Coordinates of C-alpha atoms in Angstrom, one line a residue:
Chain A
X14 CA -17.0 14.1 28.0
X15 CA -14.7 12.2 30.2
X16 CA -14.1 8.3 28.4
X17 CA -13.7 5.6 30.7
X18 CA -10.5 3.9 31.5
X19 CA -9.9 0.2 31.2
X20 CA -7.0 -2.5 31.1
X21 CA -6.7 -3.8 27.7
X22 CA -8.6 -7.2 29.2
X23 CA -11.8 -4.8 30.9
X24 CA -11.7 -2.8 27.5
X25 CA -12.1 -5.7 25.1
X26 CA -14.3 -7.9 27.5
X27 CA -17.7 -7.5 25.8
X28 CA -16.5 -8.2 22.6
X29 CA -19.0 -10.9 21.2
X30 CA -18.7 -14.2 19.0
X31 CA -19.1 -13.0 15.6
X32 CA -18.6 -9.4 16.2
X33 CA -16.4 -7.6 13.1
X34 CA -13.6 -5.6 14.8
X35 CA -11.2 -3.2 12.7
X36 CA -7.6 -3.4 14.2
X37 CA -5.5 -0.6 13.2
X38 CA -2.1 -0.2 12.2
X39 CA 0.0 -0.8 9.0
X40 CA 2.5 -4.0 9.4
X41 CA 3.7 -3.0 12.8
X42 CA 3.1 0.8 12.9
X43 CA 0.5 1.3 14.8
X44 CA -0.4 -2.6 15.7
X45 CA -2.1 -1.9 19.1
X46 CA -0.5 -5.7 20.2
X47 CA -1.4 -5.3 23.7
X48 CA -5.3 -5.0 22.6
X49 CA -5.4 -7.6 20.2
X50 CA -3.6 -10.1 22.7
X51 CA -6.3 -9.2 25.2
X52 CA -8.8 -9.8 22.7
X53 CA -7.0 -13.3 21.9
X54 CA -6.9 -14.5 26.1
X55 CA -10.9 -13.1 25.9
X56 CA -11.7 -16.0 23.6
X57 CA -14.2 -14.5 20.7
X58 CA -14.5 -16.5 18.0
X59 CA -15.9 -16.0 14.3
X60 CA -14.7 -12.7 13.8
X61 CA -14.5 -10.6 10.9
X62 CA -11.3 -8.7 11.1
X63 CA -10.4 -5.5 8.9
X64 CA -6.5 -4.4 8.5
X65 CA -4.1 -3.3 6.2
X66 CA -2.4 -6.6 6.1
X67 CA -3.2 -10.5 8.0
X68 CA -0.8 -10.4 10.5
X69 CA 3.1 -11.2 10.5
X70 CA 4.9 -13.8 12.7
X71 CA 3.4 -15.1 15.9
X72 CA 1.7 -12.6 17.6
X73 CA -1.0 -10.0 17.4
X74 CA -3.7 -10.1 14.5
X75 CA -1.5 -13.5 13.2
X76 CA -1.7 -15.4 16.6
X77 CA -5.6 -14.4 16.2
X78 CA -5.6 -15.9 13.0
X79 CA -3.4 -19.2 13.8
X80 CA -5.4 -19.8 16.5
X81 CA -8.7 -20.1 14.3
X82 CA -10.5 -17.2 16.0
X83 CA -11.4 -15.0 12.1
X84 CA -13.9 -15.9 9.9
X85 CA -13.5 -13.7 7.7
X86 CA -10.2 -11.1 6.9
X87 CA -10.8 -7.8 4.5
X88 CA -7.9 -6.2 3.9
X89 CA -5.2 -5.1 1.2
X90 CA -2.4 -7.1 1.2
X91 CA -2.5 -10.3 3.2
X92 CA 1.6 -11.1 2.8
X93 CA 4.4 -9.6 4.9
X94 CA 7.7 -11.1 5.7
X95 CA 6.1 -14.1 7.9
X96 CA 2.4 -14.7 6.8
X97 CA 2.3 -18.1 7.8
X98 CA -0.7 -18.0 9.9
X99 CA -2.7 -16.1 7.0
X100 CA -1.5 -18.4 4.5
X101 CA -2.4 -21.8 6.3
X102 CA -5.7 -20.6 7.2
X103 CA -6.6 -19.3 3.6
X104 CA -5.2 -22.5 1.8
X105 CA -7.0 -24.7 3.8
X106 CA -10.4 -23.2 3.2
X107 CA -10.5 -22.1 7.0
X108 CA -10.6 -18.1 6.7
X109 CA -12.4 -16.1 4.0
X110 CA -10.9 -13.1 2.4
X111 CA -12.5 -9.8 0.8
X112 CA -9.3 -8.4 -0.8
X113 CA -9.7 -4.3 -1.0
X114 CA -7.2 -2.2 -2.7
X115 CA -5.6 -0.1 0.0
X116 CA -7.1 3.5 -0.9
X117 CA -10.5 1.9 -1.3
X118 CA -10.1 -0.1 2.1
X119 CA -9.8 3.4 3.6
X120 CA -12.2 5.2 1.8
X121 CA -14.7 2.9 2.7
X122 CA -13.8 2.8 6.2
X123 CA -14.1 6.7 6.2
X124 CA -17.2 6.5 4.5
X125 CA -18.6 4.6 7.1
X126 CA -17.5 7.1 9.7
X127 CA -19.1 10.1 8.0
X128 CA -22.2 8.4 7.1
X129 CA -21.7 7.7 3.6
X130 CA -23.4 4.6 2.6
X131 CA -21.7 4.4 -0.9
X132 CA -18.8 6.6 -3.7
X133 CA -17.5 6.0 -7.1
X134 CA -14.0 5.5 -7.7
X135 CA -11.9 4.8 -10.6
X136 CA -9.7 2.1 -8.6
X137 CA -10.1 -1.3 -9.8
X138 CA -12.0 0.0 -12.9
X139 CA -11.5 -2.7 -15.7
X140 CA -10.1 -5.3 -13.2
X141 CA -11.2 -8.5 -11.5
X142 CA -12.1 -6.6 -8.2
X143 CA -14.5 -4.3 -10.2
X144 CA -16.4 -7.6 -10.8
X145 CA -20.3 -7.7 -9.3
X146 CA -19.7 -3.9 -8.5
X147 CA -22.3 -1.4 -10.1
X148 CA -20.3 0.8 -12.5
X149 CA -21.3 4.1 -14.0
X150 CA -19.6 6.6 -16.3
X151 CA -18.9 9.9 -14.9
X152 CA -17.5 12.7 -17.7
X153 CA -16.5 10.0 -20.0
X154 CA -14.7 7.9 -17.1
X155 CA -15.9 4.6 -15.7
X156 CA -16.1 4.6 -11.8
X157 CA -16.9 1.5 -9.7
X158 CA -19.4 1.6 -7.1
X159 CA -17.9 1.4 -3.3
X160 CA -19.6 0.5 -0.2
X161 CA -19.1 2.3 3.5
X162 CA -17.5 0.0 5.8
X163 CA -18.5 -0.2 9.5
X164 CA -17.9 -2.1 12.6
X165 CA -18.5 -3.4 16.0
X166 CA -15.3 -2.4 17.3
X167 CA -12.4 -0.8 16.7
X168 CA -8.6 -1.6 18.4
X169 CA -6.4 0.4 17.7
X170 CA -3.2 2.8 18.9
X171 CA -2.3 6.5 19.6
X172 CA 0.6 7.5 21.4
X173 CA -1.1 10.3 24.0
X174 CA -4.4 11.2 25.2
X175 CA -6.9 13.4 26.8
X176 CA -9.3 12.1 28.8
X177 CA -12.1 13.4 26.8
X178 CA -10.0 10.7 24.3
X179 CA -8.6 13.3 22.0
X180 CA -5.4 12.1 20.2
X181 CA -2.6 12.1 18.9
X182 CA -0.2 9.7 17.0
X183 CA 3.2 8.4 16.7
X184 CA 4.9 9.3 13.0
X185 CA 3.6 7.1 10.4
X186 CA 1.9 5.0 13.1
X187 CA -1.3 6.8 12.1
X188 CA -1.9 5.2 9.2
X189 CA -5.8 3.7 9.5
X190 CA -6.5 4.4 13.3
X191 CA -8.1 7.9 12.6
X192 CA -10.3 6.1 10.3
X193 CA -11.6 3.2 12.0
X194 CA -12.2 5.6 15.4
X195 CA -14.9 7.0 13.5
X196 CA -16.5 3.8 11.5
X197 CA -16.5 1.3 15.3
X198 CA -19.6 2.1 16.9
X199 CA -17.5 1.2 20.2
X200 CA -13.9 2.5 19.2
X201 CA -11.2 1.1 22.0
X202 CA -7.7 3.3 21.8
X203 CA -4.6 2.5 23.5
X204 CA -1.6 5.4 24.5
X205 CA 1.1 5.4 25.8
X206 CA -0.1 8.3 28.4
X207 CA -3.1 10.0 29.4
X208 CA -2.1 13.0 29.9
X209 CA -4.6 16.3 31.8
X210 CA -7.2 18.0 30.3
X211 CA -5.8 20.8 28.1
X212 CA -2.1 19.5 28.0
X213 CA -3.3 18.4 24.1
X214 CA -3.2 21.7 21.9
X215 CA -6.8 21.8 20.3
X216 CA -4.6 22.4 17.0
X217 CA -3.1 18.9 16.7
X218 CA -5.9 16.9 17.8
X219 CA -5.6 14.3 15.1
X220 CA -8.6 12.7 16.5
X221 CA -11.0 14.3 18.3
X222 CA -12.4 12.2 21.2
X223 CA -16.0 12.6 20.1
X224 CA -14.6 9.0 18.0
X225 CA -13.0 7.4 20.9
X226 CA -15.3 5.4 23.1
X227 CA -12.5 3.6 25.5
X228 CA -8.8 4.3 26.6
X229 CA -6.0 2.2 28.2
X230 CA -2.6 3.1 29.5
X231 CA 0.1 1.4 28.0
X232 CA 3.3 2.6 28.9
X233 CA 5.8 0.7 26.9
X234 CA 3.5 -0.7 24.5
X235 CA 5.4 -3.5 22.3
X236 CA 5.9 -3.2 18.6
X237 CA 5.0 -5.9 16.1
X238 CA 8.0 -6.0 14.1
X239 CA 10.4 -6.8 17.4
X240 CA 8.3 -9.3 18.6
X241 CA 8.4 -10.6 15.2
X242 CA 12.4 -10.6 14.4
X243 CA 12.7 -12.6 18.1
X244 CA 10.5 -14.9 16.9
X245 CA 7.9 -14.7 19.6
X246 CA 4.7 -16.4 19.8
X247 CA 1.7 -15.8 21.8
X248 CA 0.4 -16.9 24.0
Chain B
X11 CA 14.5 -15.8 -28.5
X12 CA 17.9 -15.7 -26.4
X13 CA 20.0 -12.4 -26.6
X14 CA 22.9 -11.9 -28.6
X15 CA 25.5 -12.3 -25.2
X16 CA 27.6 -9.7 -26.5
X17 CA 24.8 -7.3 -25.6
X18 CA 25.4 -5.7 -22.2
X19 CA 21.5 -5.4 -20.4
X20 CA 21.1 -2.7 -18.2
X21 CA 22.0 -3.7 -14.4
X22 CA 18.7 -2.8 -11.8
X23 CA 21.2 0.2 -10.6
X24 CA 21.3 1.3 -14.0
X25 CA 17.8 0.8 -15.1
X26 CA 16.8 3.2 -11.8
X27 CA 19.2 5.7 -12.7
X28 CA 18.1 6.1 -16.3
X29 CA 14.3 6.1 -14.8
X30 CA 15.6 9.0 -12.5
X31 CA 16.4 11.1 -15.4
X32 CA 13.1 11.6 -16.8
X33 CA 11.7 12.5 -12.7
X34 CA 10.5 16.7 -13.7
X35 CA 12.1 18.9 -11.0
X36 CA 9.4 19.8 -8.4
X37 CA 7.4 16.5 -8.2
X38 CA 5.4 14.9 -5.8
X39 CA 6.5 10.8 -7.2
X40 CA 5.2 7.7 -5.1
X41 CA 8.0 4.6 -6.0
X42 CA 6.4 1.3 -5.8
X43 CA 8.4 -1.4 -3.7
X44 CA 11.4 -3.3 -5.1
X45 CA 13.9 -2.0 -7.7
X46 CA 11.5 1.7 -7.9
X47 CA 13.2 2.5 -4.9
X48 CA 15.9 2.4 -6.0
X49 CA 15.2 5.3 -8.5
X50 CA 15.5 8.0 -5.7
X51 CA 19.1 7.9 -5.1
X52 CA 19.4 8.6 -8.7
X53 CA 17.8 11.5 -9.4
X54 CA 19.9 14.3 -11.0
X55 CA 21.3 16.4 -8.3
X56 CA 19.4 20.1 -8.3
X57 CA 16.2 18.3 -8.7
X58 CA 13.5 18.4 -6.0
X59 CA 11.5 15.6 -6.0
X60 CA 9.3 15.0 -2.9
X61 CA 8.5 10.9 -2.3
X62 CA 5.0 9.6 -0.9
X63 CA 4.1 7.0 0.7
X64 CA 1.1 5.5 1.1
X65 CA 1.3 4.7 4.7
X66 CA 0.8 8.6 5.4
X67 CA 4.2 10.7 5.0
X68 CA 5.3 13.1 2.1
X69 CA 9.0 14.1 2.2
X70 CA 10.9 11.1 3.5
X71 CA 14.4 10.6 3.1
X72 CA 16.6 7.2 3.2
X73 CA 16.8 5.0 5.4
X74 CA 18.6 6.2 9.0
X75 CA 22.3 4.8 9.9
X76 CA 21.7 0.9 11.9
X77 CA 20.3 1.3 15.4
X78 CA 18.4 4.7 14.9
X79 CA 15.5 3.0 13.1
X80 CA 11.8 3.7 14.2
X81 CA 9.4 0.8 14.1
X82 CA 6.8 3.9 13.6
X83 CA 8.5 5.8 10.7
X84 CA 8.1 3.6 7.8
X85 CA 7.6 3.7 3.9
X86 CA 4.8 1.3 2.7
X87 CA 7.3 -1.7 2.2
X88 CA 7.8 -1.1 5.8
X89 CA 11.0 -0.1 5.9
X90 CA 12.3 2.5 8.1
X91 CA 12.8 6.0 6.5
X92 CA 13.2 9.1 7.9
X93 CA 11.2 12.6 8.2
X94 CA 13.2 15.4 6.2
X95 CA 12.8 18.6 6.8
X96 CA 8.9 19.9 5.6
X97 CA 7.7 16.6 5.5
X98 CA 4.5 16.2 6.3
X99 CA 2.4 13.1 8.2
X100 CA -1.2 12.3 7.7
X101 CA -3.8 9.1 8.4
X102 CA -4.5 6.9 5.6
X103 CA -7.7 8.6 3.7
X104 CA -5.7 11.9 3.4
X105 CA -3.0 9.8 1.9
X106 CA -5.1 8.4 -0.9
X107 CA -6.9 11.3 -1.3
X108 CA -3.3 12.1 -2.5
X109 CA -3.0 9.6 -5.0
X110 CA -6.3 9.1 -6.2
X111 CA -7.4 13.3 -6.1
X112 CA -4.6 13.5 -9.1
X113 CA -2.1 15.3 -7.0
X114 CA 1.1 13.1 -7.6
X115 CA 2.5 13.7 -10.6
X116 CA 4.2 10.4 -10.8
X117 CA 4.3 6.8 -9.4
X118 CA 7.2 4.3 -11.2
X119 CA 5.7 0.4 -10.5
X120 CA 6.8 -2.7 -11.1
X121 CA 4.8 -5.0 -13.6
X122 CA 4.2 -8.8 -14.4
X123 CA 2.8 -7.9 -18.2
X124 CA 2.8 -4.0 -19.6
X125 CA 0.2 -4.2 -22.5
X126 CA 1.2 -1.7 -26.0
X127 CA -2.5 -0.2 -24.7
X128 CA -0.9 0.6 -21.4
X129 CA -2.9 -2.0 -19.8
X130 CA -0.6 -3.2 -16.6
X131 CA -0.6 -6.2 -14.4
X132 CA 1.6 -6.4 -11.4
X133 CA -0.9 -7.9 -8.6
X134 CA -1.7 -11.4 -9.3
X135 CA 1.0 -13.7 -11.0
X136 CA -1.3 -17.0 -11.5
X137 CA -4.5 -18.5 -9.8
X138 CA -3.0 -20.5 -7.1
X139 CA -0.8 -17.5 -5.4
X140 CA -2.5 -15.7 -2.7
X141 CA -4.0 -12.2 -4.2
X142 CA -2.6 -9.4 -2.3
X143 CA -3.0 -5.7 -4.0
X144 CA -1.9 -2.8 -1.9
X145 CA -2.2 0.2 -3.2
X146 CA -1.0 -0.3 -6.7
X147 CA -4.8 0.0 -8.4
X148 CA -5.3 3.3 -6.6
X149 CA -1.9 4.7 -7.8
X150 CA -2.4 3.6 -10.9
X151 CA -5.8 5.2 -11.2
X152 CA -5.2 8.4 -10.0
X153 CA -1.4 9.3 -10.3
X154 CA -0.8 12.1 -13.0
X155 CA 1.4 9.8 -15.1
X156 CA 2.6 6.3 -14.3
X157 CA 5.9 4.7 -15.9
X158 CA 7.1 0.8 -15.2
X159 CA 10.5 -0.3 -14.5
X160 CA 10.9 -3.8 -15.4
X161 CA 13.4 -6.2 -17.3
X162 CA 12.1 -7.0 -20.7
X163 CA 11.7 -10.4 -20.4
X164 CA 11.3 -12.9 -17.6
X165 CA 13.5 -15.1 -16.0
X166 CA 12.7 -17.6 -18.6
X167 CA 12.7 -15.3 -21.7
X168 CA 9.0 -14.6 -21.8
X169 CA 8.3 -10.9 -23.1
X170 CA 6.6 -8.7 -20.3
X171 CA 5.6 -6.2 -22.8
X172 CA 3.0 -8.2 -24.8
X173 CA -0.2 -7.3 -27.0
X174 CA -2.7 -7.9 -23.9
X175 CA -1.9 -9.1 -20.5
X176 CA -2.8 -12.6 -19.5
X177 CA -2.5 -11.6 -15.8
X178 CA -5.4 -9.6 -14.1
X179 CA -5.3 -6.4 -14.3
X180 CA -4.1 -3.7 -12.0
X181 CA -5.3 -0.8 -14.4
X182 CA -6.7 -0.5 -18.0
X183 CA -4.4 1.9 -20.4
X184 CA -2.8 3.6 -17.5
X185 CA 1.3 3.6 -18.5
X186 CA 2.8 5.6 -20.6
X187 CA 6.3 4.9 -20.6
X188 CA 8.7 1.6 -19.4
X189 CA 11.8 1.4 -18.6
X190 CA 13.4 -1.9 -19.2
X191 CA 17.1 -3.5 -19.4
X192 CA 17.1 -3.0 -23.1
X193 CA 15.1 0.2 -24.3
X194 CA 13.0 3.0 -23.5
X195 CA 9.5 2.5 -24.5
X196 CA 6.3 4.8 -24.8
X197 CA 2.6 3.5 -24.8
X198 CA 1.6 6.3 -27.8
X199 CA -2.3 5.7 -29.1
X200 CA -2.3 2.5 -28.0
X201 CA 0.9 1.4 -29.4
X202 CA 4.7 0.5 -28.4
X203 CA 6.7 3.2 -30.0
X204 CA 10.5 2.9 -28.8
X205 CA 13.0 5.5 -28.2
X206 CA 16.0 4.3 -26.6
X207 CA 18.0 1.0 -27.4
X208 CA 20.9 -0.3 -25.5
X209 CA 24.3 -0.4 -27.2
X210 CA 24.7 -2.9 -30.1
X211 CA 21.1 -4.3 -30.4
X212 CA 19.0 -3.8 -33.5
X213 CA 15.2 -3.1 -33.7
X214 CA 14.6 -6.5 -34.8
X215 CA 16.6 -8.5 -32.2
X216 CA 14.4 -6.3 -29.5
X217 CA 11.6 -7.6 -31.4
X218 CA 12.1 -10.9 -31.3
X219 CA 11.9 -10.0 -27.1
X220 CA 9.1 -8.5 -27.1
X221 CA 5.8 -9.6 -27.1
X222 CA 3.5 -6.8 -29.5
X223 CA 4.5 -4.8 -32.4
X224 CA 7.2 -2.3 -31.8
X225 CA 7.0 1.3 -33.8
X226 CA 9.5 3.8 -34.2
X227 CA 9.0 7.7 -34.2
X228 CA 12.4 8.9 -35.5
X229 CA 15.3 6.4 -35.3
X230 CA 15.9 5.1 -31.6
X231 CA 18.2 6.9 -29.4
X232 CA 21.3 5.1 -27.6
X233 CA 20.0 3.6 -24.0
X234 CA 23.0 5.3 -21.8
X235 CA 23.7 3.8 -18.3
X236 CA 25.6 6.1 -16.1

């Protein structure tokens, strides 16, 4: 099926107060900036974000965060080189954080894409995040109890296109955007091209568009960690 | 307890490359950010060791010459690498499927606190600091074996191996082996038992730095540093 075709402000205009929203990418690989900018001029508030990290510098899931528009951030590892904007909002009691450790953060986010509502795993077993988790022995092993992880909405960034919304990705730019296609009920994917039906070889379709419910064209998308180094802001 | 100063500690360079020779030729090795890296360029040449990172790529190489770098190519301390040839990329369950299925065979990690139970804490140094945990609890969790390069003591002269670790926990008897600026160390049923000393230091003296009973299976060897 043919997915429709926004600009990143159309694609992220329904986006409600409150709504969680999974933003792909890890650091800068795969930060789909021109989404979560759109998603900063549409003006939601009280979100609960899910990423690797909580932003870097003054742009993208940072600016979101500086500009007091998360409730709530669950990720892995909220530092990078600049994570001012994280770090002011979480000392001053502003933003919540659920800390995850990384293979569990995408394990969870799978789960929630193939309709598992919980799994054991043996990361965090015997350690402060394993706290208020149901824990059960497996063969002689202790194995915390994990829940899926699902969301509103997921942003997030491929490098090409079909316009049945099969993809594929740029190097390590992957990362989480396979998994957070299929946990968003309403999964929005920017590319740098949309290219004709059948130009995609069925045998590297990373993501098959059955997960992707919006595209938008973006050319010459930026990357993160440049707009970082120059010191940019946004807006 | 200061150190004798006539005794030479290991430099970081020298710490990775004795850390290096213990890498089995053939293994799939994750290195944690910071000196671990470091271990790669050390590795004895005729080995083939294959790096992961957590970000979704086996078989990266170093970083490319200045101006070639890829914002999208990567290692998980987001640096940029590059793709040698047979590497392979993948998203990020495929990636931890890697590391917590039990198919690396070895991850090196920093620590805060090893404990002589193999107990290791390198997540959260203190309440106050903002908690951030990457992927350390999964490695350490699911990786075949998992050694820790460290210095022996801290800045100040506190031990970091110790008889429990104050700090929280990233996993609960998961090392087996450290590596520090002064000895080669095993975690053997639940005790320290050393192996390697640097030149010039007794048993006692590393003792006296070190913060849990310290065994000894055969006299220690000599700590080299090439």
């Amino acid at each position: 099926m043919k997915k429709p075709i926004f600009d990143p402000a159309g694609a992220v205009a329904d986006i409600p107060d409150g709504a969680s929203v999974m933003i792909g990418g890890f650091g800068g690989a795969g930060a789909p900036v021109e989404l979560v900018h759109a998603l900063l001029d549409q003006g939601a508030r009280e979100l609960t974000l899910v990423n690797n990290n909580a932003g870097n510098g003054g742009v993208g899931l940072a600016a979101l965060i500086r500009e007091g528009r998360v409730r709530k951030m669950i990720c892995s590892f909220p530092r990078s080189s600049d994570s001012r904007a994280f770090q002011e909002a979480y000392l001053a009691g502003k933003i919540e954080l659920e800390l995850v450790p990384q293979g569990t953060l995408a394990e969870r986010i799978r789960a929630g894409g193939a309709g598992i509502p919980a799994f054991f795993t043996r990361t965090s077993a015997g350690t402060p995040l394993a706290e208020g988790k149901e824990q059960r022995e497996f063969d002689g092993q202790l194995y915390v109890m994990e829940r899926w992880l699902k969301a509103d909405f997921a942003l997030v960034k491929a490098k090409r296109a079909d316009p049945y919304g099969n993809l594929v990705y740029n190097k390590t730019a992957r990362n989480f955007g396979p998994l957070m296609c299929m946990a968003a009920a309403t999964a929005i994917v920017q590319v740098n091209e949309i290219v004709e039906l059948g130009e995609i070889d069925p045998e590297i379709v990373v993501t098959p568009g059955i997960f992707v419910n919006r595209l938008v064209a973006v050319a010459d998308p930026q990357q993160e960690e440049r707009l970082v180094a120059q010191g940019a802001v946004y807006p | 307890m200061s150190l004798d100063p006539a005794i030479k500690r290991l430099t970081r360079q020298q710490m990775a490359w004795r850390a290096a020779q213990d890498i089995a030729d053939g293994s799939y090795v994750n290195l944690g950010i910071g000196m671990p890296e470091l271990v790669a360029r050390y590795v004895p040449a005729g080995r083939h060791v294959t790096y992961h990172t957590e970000n979704g790529l086996l078989g990266f190489g170093e970083r490319p010459p200045e101006g070639q770098e890829d914002p999208d190519l990567v290692n998980a301390g987001k640096k940029p690498v590059t793709l040698l040839p047979g590497a392979a990329l993948f998203h990020h369950a495929d990636s931890f499927a890697m590391i917590r299925g039990g198919h690396l065979d070895l991850s090196i990690l920093g620590a805060f606190q090893v404990a002589q139970n193999g107990d290791l804490a390198n997540w959260q140094a203190g309440e106050d600091a903002i908690p951030a945990v990457g992927g350390a609890m999964d490695l350490v969790s699911g990786v075949k074996q998992v050694f820790v390069l460290t210095e022996h003591t801290t800045r100040d002269g506190q031990p970091k191996l110790v008889e429990r670790c104050s700090y929280a926990l990233t996993g609960a008897g998961v090392v087996t082996r450290v590596f520090t600026d002064l000895a080669v160390v095993d975690v053997i049923d639940r005790q320290f038992v050393v192996r390697e000393i640097v030149d010039g230091l007794s048993l006692d003296a590393l003792r006296a730095l070190t913060g849990a009973d310290l065994h000894e299976a055969g006299a220690p060897g000599l700590l080299k540093a090439a």
